């Protein structure tokens, strides 16, 4: 028996990585292996026969049987194997151990007569795990807060990652997408397949990659959003397991680009119009002037008088058109001076008073108690009010009400010009700001374009909302402070 015990102890000593402790029923230490002594820096006779909770070094955790917190407790009393994690501070470091307690039982007995404790230092493993966890958390935070949309999907298209950027651009909540939607549903029909093909091709950033490709995605509400999309295949052990896509909303950029192009086109049209206008104006005045002179001669028949009258009316109309064209080409940098916008509105309303009366249109100005003085070009803004009031009048041939409301914000002022006229059908609304677009027999289609040019030169915005048969609201926003001009018209 002695020999067997010795052999048993030798076996325990030869186990290098585990620190082994054998205790008896009374928790007295029966044996500790060599690695245990070396690791915890004990001499064998310092520990053998001692109560295990009297050992001061191994673990700082309460280890007293009296408190019922001994990690061996269940193994000792119930005879079951138990696993636990223990820590201790050693030379300024926090060490972690995984401990297993095995009962040594005699046949048929529930409680053991010995317990073998096997400790393994898992500090490094713990640290690595923690570092890995931190890194993963950091990476997933980066993904989550990225301004770009990030969506990753497996080979079947099931979405696995969907970040805040994507949520902002597409509108879906993560829980509506992850594991629920197929990535193809984020594209207009058929587009996902084409994009996938492009990823495999060489031409768009290399095989397995797609770089800054301009395309469209479909939002939750069905609207389409233009994006720059980059994507690449994800591999694990050289096996393709999915695709990750990064996309950036470029609708604002596109809007500015389009506006820039439109302004450029406008500038070109404007130059041509100025040239044509210059050539036509003088002969037109002559025609009108002569027609007037001839009409005065009494010898003419009434029929011919009427014709001359028409010549004069039409030349006047053409002259007005040329004046409009002129102001369209001349919208230049505004000469802003501090002024009271209400006075200007009242002035324009007075100018048009007789037309309002004639057409049974009630004019109603609704300013707040205080409207700050701010800088604008009175000549240009007067023109805007004239254009908009005229449009409102023309939309109310049977009378109505023209209301101007003013709302003062922290940084800007809103002027809302609302009529109770015929309204604008949706298909017409898209065209409102195209030069020469008109639905009127004698319209020029320049009023709104000129108005927008002027407002944008003031770093403001103009928008139109309308409902057929109910009326139209024209909302102008002007900054109360100076800002950079985003829409400077190209020369
Ligand atoms: P014009 O008045 O010469 O037609 P505008 O640029 O001023 O040119 O207006 C363009 C078009 O927009 C008009 O022909 C009309 O169809 C529509 N529109 C503008 N303002 C209104 C309004 N207040 N109510 C109804 N339609 C409007
Ligand atoms: Mg008009």
Coordinates of C-alpha atoms and ligand atoms in Angstrom, one line a residue:
X1 CA 0.0 0.0 0.0
X2 CA 2.8 2.4 0.9
X3 CA 4.4 1.7 -2.4
X4 CA 1.2 2.4 -4.2
X5 CA 0.8 5.7 -2.5
X6 CA 4.4 6.6 -3.3
X7 CA 3.8 5.7 -7.0
X8 CA 0.6 7.8 -6.9
X9 CA 2.5 10.8 -5.5
X10 CA 5.2 10.4 -8.1
X11 CA 2.6 10.4 -10.8
X12 CA 1.2 13.7 -9.4
X13 CA 4.7 15.2 -9.3
X14 CA 5.3 14.4 -12.9
X15 CA 2.3 16.4 -14.1
X16 CA 3.9 19.6 -15.1
X17 CA 1.3 22.1 -15.9
X18 CA -1.2 21.3 -13.2
X19 CA -0.8 22.2 -9.5
X20 CA -2.3 19.4 -7.6
X21 CA -3.5 19.3 -4.0
X22 CA -4.9 16.3 -2.2
X23 CA -6.9 16.9 1.0
X24 CA -8.7 14.5 3.3
X25 CA -12.2 14.7 4.9
X26 CA -11.0 17.1 7.5
X27 CA -9.6 19.3 4.8
X28 CA -6.1 18.5 5.9
X29 CA -3.5 18.5 3.2
X30 CA -2.4 15.0 2.4
X31 CA -0.2 15.8 -0.6
X32 CA 0.7 18.6 -3.0
X33 CA 2.7 18.0 -6.1
X34 CA 6.0 19.6 -7.0
X35 CA 4.7 22.1 -9.5
X36 CA 2.2 23.3 -6.8
X37 CA 5.1 23.9 -4.3
X38 CA 7.2 25.7 -6.9
X39 CA 4.4 27.8 -8.1
X40 CA 3.0 28.8 -4.7
X41 CA 6.5 28.9 -3.2
X42 CA 6.0 26.5 -0.3
X43 CA 8.2 23.9 1.2
X44 CA 6.5 20.6 1.4
X45 CA 6.6 20.4 5.2
X46 CA 5.0 23.8 5.4
X47 CA 1.8 22.4 4.0
X48 CA 1.5 18.7 4.6
X49 CA -0.9 18.0 7.4
X50 CA -2.1 21.6 7.6
X51 CA -5.7 22.6 7.2
X52 CA -6.0 23.8 3.6
X53 CA -7.7 27.0 4.6
X54 CA -4.8 27.8 6.8
X55 CA -2.5 28.1 3.8
X56 CA -2.1 31.8 3.5
X57 CA -0.8 32.1 -0.1
X58 CA -2.8 30.3 -2.7
X59 CA -6.0 32.3 -3.0
X60 CA -7.1 35.4 -1.4
X61 CA -10.8 34.4 -1.8
X62 CA -12.3 33.3 1.5
X63 CA -11.5 29.7 1.7
X64 CA -12.9 28.9 5.1
X65 CA -15.1 25.9 5.6
X66 CA -16.7 27.7 8.5
X67 CA -18.2 30.3 6.2
X68 CA -19.5 27.6 3.9
X69 CA -17.7 29.2 1.0
X70 CA -15.0 26.6 0.5
X71 CA -14.7 25.8 -3.1
X72 CA -14.3 22.1 -2.1
X73 CA -17.5 22.2 -0.3
X74 CA -19.8 20.3 -2.7
X75 CA -17.1 17.8 -3.5
X76 CA -16.5 17.1 0.1
X77 CA -20.1 16.9 1.3
X78 CA -21.8 15.5 -1.8
X79 CA -19.0 13.7 -3.5
X80 CA -19.5 15.4 -6.8
X81 CA -16.9 16.8 -9.2
X82 CA -16.7 20.6 -9.1
X83 CA -15.2 23.2 -11.4
X84 CA -14.5 26.7 -10.3
X85 CA -12.4 29.7 -11.1
X86 CA -10.2 31.3 -8.4
X87 CA -8.1 34.4 -8.4
X88 CA -5.2 35.8 -6.4
X89 CA -3.0 38.8 -6.4
X90 CA 0.6 38.0 -6.7
X91 CA 3.4 40.5 -7.0
X92 CA 1.1 43.1 -8.3
X93 CA -0.6 40.9 -10.9
X94 CA -4.0 39.3 -10.8
X95 CA -3.7 35.6 -11.5
X96 CA -6.6 33.4 -12.5
X97 CA -6.8 29.7 -12.0
X98 CA -9.2 27.1 -13.2
X99 CA -9.8 24.6 -10.4
X100 CA -11.3 21.1 -10.6
X101 CA -12.1 19.1 -7.5
X102 CA -12.4 15.4 -7.9
X103 CA -13.8 13.1 -5.1
X104 CA -11.8 10.0 -4.4
X105 CA -14.5 7.6 -3.1
X106 CA -14.6 4.1 -1.9
X107 CA -17.0 1.7 -3.5
X108 CA -20.6 2.5 -2.6
X109 CA -19.9 5.6 -0.6
X110 CA -21.3 9.0 -1.3
X111 CA -18.8 11.1 0.5
X112 CA -15.1 10.8 -0.5
X113 CA -12.3 10.2 1.8
X114 CA -10.0 12.4 -0.3
X115 CA -10.4 15.2 -2.7
X116 CA -8.0 16.0 -5.4
X117 CA -7.8 19.6 -6.4
X118 CA -6.2 20.4 -9.8
X119 CA -5.3 24.0 -10.4
X120 CA -4.3 25.4 -13.8
X121 CA -3.0 28.9 -14.3
X122 CA -5.3 30.5 -16.9
X123 CA -4.1 34.1 -16.5
X124 CA -2.6 34.4 -20.0
X125 CA -5.5 32.6 -21.5
X126 CA -7.8 35.0 -19.7
X127 CA -5.8 38.0 -20.8
X128 CA -5.8 36.9 -24.4
X129 CA -9.5 36.3 -24.2
X130 CA -10.1 39.7 -22.8
X131 CA -7.9 41.4 -25.3
X132 CA -9.7 39.6 -28.1
X133 CA -13.0 40.6 -26.5
X134 CA -12.0 44.2 -26.3
X135 CA -10.8 44.2 -29.9
X136 CA -14.0 42.6 -31.1
X137 CA -16.0 45.1 -29.1
X138 CA -13.9 47.9 -30.5
X139 CA -14.3 46.6 -34.0
X140 CA -18.0 46.1 -33.7
X141 CA -18.3 49.6 -32.2
X142 CA -16.4 51.0 -35.2
X143 CA -18.8 49.1 -37.5
X144 CA -21.8 50.2 -35.6
X145 CA -21.0 53.9 -35.5
X146 CA -19.6 54.2 -39.0
X147 CA -21.3 57.0 -40.9
X148 CA -21.2 54.8 -44.0
X149 CA -23.8 52.1 -44.2
X150 CA -22.3 48.6 -43.6
X151 CA -24.2 45.5 -44.5
X152 CA -22.7 42.0 -44.5
X153 CA -24.5 38.9 -45.7
X154 CA -23.8 35.2 -46.0
X155 CA -23.6 33.3 -49.3
X156 CA -27.4 32.9 -49.4
X157 CA -27.9 36.6 -49.0
X158 CA -29.1 36.5 -45.3
X159 CA -28.1 39.7 -43.6
X160 CA -25.8 39.3 -40.7
X161 CA -24.5 42.8 -40.0
X162 CA -26.4 46.0 -40.4
X163 CA -25.1 49.1 -38.7
X164 CA -26.4 52.5 -37.7
X165 CA -25.2 54.1 -40.9
X166 CA -27.3 51.6 -42.9
X167 CA -30.2 52.2 -40.6
X168 CA -30.0 56.0 -41.2
X169 CA -29.8 55.6 -45.0
X170 CA -32.3 52.8 -45.5
X171 CA -34.8 53.3 -42.7
X172 CA -35.1 49.7 -41.5
X173 CA -34.3 48.9 -37.8
X174 CA -31.6 46.2 -37.3
X175 CA -34.1 43.8 -35.9
X176 CA -36.2 44.0 -39.1
X177 CA -33.2 43.1 -41.2
X178 CA -30.8 40.9 -39.4
X179 CA -31.7 37.3 -40.1
X180 CA -35.0 38.4 -41.7
X181 CA -34.3 40.1 -45.0
X182 CA -32.3 39.0 -48.0
X183 CA -29.7 41.5 -49.1
X184 CA -31.4 41.5 -52.6
X185 CA -34.4 43.2 -51.0
X186 CA -32.2 46.3 -50.3
X187 CA -31.8 46.8 -54.1
X188 CA -34.3 47.6 -56.8
X189 CA -35.4 44.4 -58.5
X190 CA -32.6 42.5 -60.3
X191 CA -29.8 44.9 -59.3
X192 CA -28.4 42.7 -56.5
X193 CA -27.5 40.0 -59.0
X194 CA -25.8 42.5 -61.3
X195 CA -23.8 43.9 -58.4
X196 CA -22.7 40.4 -57.4
X197 CA -21.5 39.8 -60.9
X198 CA -19.5 43.0 -60.8
X199 CA -17.8 42.0 -57.6
X200 CA -16.5 38.8 -59.3
X201 CA -15.3 40.7 -62.3
X202 CA -11.9 42.3 -62.6
X203 CA -13.0 45.7 -63.8
X204 CA -14.4 47.4 -60.7
X205 CA -11.5 47.3 -58.3
X206 CA -10.2 43.7 -58.8
X207 CA -11.8 40.3 -58.6
X208 CA -13.7 39.9 -55.4
X209 CA -14.0 43.7 -54.9
X210 CA -16.1 46.5 -56.0
X211 CA -15.0 50.1 -55.4
X212 CA -17.0 53.3 -55.3
X213 CA -19.6 52.1 -57.7
X214 CA -22.5 54.4 -58.2
X215 CA -25.8 52.7 -57.8
X216 CA -29.2 52.8 -56.0
X217 CA -30.6 51.1 -52.9
X218 CA -34.2 50.7 -52.0
X219 CA -35.3 52.1 -48.6
X220 CA -37.9 50.7 -46.3
X221 CA -40.5 53.2 -47.6
X222 CA -39.8 52.0 -51.2
X223 CA -37.9 55.2 -52.2
X224 CA -34.6 54.9 -54.0
X225 CA -31.4 56.4 -52.7
X226 CA -28.3 57.0 -54.8
X227 CA -25.2 55.6 -53.1
X228 CA -21.5 54.9 -53.7
X229 CA -21.1 51.3 -53.0
X230 CA -17.9 49.4 -52.2
X231 CA -18.1 45.7 -51.5
X232 CA -15.8 42.7 -51.1
X233 CA -16.1 39.0 -50.6
X234 CA -15.4 37.6 -47.2
X235 CA -13.3 34.4 -47.0
X236 CA -12.7 31.9 -44.2
X237 CA -10.0 29.3 -44.7
X238 CA -10.1 30.3 -48.4
X239 CA -13.8 29.5 -48.6
X240 CA -16.1 32.3 -49.7
X241 CA -18.6 32.8 -46.9
X242 CA -20.3 36.1 -47.7
X243 CA -20.1 39.7 -48.8
X244 CA -19.7 42.9 -47.0
X245 CA -20.9 46.2 -48.5
X246 CA -20.0 49.8 -47.5
X247 CA -22.2 52.5 -48.9
X248 CA -22.5 56.2 -48.7
X249 CA -25.7 58.3 -49.4
X250 CA -24.9 60.7 -52.2
X251 CA -28.3 62.2 -52.7
X252 CA -27.3 65.6 -51.4
X253 CA -24.2 65.6 -53.5
X254 CA -26.3 64.6 -56.6
X255 CA -28.7 67.4 -55.8
X256 CA -25.9 69.9 -55.7
X257 CA -24.4 68.5 -58.9
X258 CA -27.7 68.7 -60.7
X259 CA -28.3 72.2 -59.4
X260 CA -24.8 73.1 -60.5
X261 CA -25.4 71.7 -64.0
X262 CA -28.8 73.4 -64.2
X263 CA -27.2 76.7 -63.2
X264 CA -24.6 76.2 -65.9
X265 CA -27.3 75.5 -68.4
X266 CA -29.2 78.5 -67.2
X267 CA -26.2 80.7 -67.6
X268 CA -25.8 79.5 -71.1
X269 CA -29.4 80.0 -71.9
X270 CA -29.2 83.4 -70.2
X271 CA -26.3 84.5 -72.4
X272 CA -28.1 83.5 -75.5
X273 CA -31.3 85.1 -74.3
X274 CA -29.5 88.3 -73.5
X275 CA -28.1 88.4 -77.0
X276 CA -31.4 87.7 -78.7
X277 CA -33.1 90.2 -76.4
X278 CA -30.7 92.9 -77.3
X279 CA -31.2 92.2 -81.1
X280 CA -35.0 92.2 -80.8
X281 CA -35.7 95.0 -78.4
X282 CA -35.0 97.9 -80.7
X283 CA -36.9 96.7 -83.7
X284 CA -39.8 95.8 -81.4
X285 CA -40.0 99.3 -80.0
X286 CA -40.0 100.6 -83.5
X287 CA -42.8 98.3 -84.5
X288 CA -44.9 99.2 -81.5
X289 CA -44.1 102.9 -81.9
X290 CA -45.0 103.0 -85.6
X291 CA -48.2 101.0 -85.0
X292 CA -49.2 103.6 -82.5
X293 CA -48.5 106.5 -84.8
X294 CA -50.4 104.8 -87.7
X295 CA -53.3 104.0 -85.5
X296 CA -53.7 107.7 -84.6
X297 CA -54.4 108.6 -88.3
X298 CA -58.1 108.9 -88.5
X299 CA -58.4 107.5 -92.0
X300 CA -58.2 103.9 -91.0
X301 CA -61.1 101.5 -90.9
X302 CA -62.1 100.1 -87.6
X303 CA -61.0 96.6 -88.6
X304 CA -57.5 97.9 -89.4
X305 CA -57.5 100.0 -86.2
X306 CA -58.2 96.8 -84.3
X307 CA -55.3 95.0 -86.0
X308 CA -52.9 97.8 -85.1
X309 CA -54.2 97.6 -81.6
X310 CA -53.3 93.9 -81.5
X311 CA -49.8 94.7 -82.9
X312 CA -49.3 97.1 -80.0
X313 CA -50.6 94.7 -77.4
X314 CA -48.4 91.9 -78.7
X315 CA -45.3 94.0 -78.9
X316 CA -45.9 95.1 -75.3
X317 CA -46.2 91.5 -74.3
X318 CA -43.0 90.7 -76.1
X319 CA -41.3 93.6 -74.4
X320 CA -42.4 92.4 -71.0
X321 CA -41.0 89.0 -71.9
X322 CA -37.7 90.5 -72.8
X323 CA -37.7 92.4 -69.5
X324 CA -38.2 89.1 -67.7
X325 CA -35.5 87.5 -69.8
X326 CA -33.3 90.4 -68.9
X327 CA -33.8 90.0 -65.2
X328 CA -33.3 86.3 -65.6
X329 CA -29.9 86.8 -67.1
X330 CA -29.0 89.6 -64.8
X331 CA -29.5 87.9 -61.4
X332 CA -26.2 88.9 -59.9
X333 CA -24.7 88.9 -56.5
X334 CA -27.2 90.7 -54.3
X335 CA -26.4 94.0 -52.8
X336 CA -27.7 93.3 -49.3
X337 CA -28.6 96.0 -47.0
X338 CA -30.3 95.7 -43.6
X339 CA -34.0 96.2 -44.0
X340 CA -37.5 95.4 -42.8
X341 CA -39.1 92.7 -44.9
X342 CA -42.6 93.6 -43.8
X343 CA -42.3 97.0 -45.3
X344 CA -41.2 95.5 -48.6
X345 CA -44.2 93.0 -48.5
X346 CA -46.5 95.9 -47.8
X347 CA -45.0 97.9 -50.7
X348 CA -45.5 95.1 -53.2
X349 CA -49.0 94.5 -51.9
X350 CA -49.8 98.2 -52.5
X351 CA -48.4 98.0 -56.0
X352 CA -50.7 95.2 -56.7
X353 CA -53.7 96.5 -54.8
X354 CA -55.8 97.3 -57.9
X355 CA -55.2 93.8 -59.4
X356 CA -56.2 92.2 -56.0
X357 CA -59.4 94.3 -56.0
X358 CA -60.2 93.6 -59.6
X359 CA -59.9 89.9 -59.0
X360 CA -61.6 89.8 -55.7
X361 CA -58.5 88.6 -53.9
X362 CA -58.2 89.4 -50.3
X363 CA -54.6 90.1 -49.2
X364 CA -53.7 89.1 -45.6
X365 CA -50.3 89.7 -43.9
X366 CA -49.7 87.7 -40.7
X367 CA -46.4 88.8 -39.2
X368 CA -45.4 87.7 -35.7
X369 CA -45.1 90.5 -33.1
X370 CA -41.4 91.1 -33.8
X371 CA -39.6 90.6 -37.1
X372 CA -35.9 91.2 -36.9
X373 CA -34.1 93.5 -39.3
X374 CA -31.8 91.5 -41.6
X375 CA -29.8 92.0 -44.8
X376 CA -31.3 91.4 -48.2
X377 CA -31.3 93.0 -51.6
X378 CA -34.6 94.9 -51.7
X379 CA -34.7 95.2 -55.5
X380 CA -34.2 91.4 -55.9
X381 CA -36.6 90.3 -53.1
X382 CA -39.2 92.7 -54.4
X383 CA -39.0 90.9 -57.7
X384 CA -39.5 87.6 -56.0
X385 CA -42.6 88.8 -54.2
X386 CA -44.0 90.3 -57.4
X387 CA -43.5 87.0 -59.2
X388 CA -45.1 84.9 -56.5
X389 CA -48.0 87.3 -55.9
X390 CA -48.6 87.3 -59.7
X391 CA -48.6 83.5 -59.8
X392 CA -51.0 83.4 -56.9
X393 CA -53.3 85.9 -58.6
X394 CA -53.3 84.0 -61.8
X395 CA -54.2 80.8 -59.9
X396 CA -57.3 82.5 -58.4
X397 CA -59.3 83.8 -61.4
X398 CA -62.5 83.6 -59.4
X399 CA -61.1 85.3 -56.3
X400 CA -59.7 84.0 -53.1
X401 CA -57.2 84.8 -50.4
X402 CA -53.5 85.5 -50.5
X403 CA -51.9 85.1 -47.1
X404 CA -48.3 85.9 -46.2
X405 CA -47.2 84.3 -42.9
X406 CA -43.8 85.0 -41.3
X407 CA -42.1 82.7 -39.0
X408 CA -38.9 83.7 -37.2
X409 CA -36.4 80.9 -36.3
X410 CA -33.1 81.1 -34.5
X411 CA -31.1 81.3 -37.7
X412 CA -33.5 82.0 -40.4
X413 CA -36.8 83.5 -41.3
X414 CA -39.6 81.7 -43.2
X415 CA -42.0 83.6 -45.5
X416 CA -45.0 81.5 -46.4
X417 CA -47.0 82.8 -49.3
X418 CA -50.2 80.8 -49.6
X419 CA -53.1 81.1 -52.0
X420 CA -56.5 79.4 -52.2
X421 CA -56.2 78.9 -56.0
X422 CA -56.4 76.0 -58.3
X423 CA -53.3 74.2 -57.0
X424 CA -50.6 72.4 -59.0
X425 CA -51.0 68.7 -60.1
X426 CA -48.1 66.5 -59.0
X427 CA -46.8 66.0 -62.6
X428 CA -46.5 69.8 -63.0
X429 CA -44.8 70.2 -59.6
X430 CA -41.7 68.5 -60.9
X431 CA -41.2 71.0 -63.7
X432 CA -41.9 74.2 -61.7
X433 CA -38.4 75.5 -61.7
X434 CA -37.4 74.5 -65.2
X435 CA -36.7 77.6 -67.3
X436 CA -39.5 78.5 -69.8
X437 CA -41.9 75.9 -68.2
X438 CA -45.4 77.4 -68.1
X439 CA -48.9 76.1 -68.2
X440 CA -50.2 79.5 -69.1
X441 CA -51.1 80.6 -72.6
X442 CA -49.2 83.8 -72.2
X443 CA -46.7 82.8 -69.5
X444 CA -43.0 83.0 -69.8
X445 CA -42.1 80.2 -67.4
X446 CA -39.4 82.4 -65.9
X447 CA -41.0 83.7 -62.7
X448 CA -40.1 80.8 -60.5
X449 CA -36.7 80.2 -62.0
X450 CA -35.7 83.9 -61.4
X451 CA -37.2 83.8 -57.9
X452 CA -35.2 80.7 -57.0
X453 CA -32.0 82.2 -58.4
X454 CA -32.5 85.3 -56.3
X455 CA -33.3 83.3 -53.1
X456 CA -30.3 81.0 -53.6
X457 CA -28.1 84.0 -54.1
X458 CA -29.3 85.1 -50.7
X459 CA -28.2 81.6 -49.4
X460 CA -31.8 80.8 -48.9
X461 CA -34.2 78.1 -50.1
X462 CA -37.5 78.1 -51.8
X463 CA -40.0 75.3 -51.9
X464 CA -43.5 74.8 -53.2
X465 CA -46.2 72.7 -51.8
X466 CA -49.5 72.4 -53.5
X467 CA -52.8 70.5 -53.5
X468 CA -55.1 70.6 -56.5
X469 CA -58.2 72.7 -55.9
X470 CA -57.0 73.7 -52.5
X471 CA -54.2 76.0 -53.1
X472 CA -50.4 76.5 -53.2
X473 CA -47.9 77.4 -50.5
X474 CA -44.6 78.9 -51.4
X475 CA -42.1 78.7 -48.6
X476 CA -39.1 80.9 -48.7
X477 CA -36.3 80.6 -46.1
X478 CA -33.8 83.3 -45.7
X479 CA -30.8 83.2 -43.3
X480 CA -30.8 85.9 -40.7
X481 CA -27.0 85.7 -40.6
X482 CA -24.4 85.5 -43.3
X483 CA -23.5 82.0 -44.5
X484 CA -21.3 80.6 -47.3
X485 CA -23.1 80.6 -50.6
X486 CA -23.5 77.0 -51.6
X487 CA -25.3 77.7 -54.9
X488 CA -23.1 80.4 -56.4
X489 CA -24.1 80.7 -60.0
X490 CA -21.3 79.8 -62.4
X491 CA -20.1 82.7 -64.6
Ligands
LIG1 P1 -45.4 81.6 -65.5 O1 -46.1 82.2 -64.4 O2 -44.9 82.5 -66.5 O3 -46.1 80.4 -66.1 P2 -43.7 80.7 -63.4 O4 -42.3 80.3 -63.4 O5 -44.0 81.9 -62.6 O6 -44.0 81.0 -64.9 O7 -44.6 79.5 -63.0 C1 -44.4 78.3 -63.7 C2 -45.7 77.5 -63.6 O8 -45.9 77.1 -62.3 C3 -47.0 78.2 -63.9 O9 -47.2 78.2 -65.3 C4 -48.0 77.4 -63.2 O10 -48.4 76.3 -63.8 C5 -47.3 77.0 -61.9 N1 -47.5 77.8 -60.8 C6 -46.7 78.7 -60.2 N2 -47.2 79.3 -59.1 C7 -48.5 78.8 -59.0 C8 -49.6 79.0 -58.1 N3 -49.5 79.8 -57.0 N4 -50.7 78.3 -58.3 C9 -50.8 77.4 -59.3 N5 -49.8 77.2 -60.2 C10 -48.7 77.8 -60.1
LIG2 MG1 -45.3 83.5 -63.1

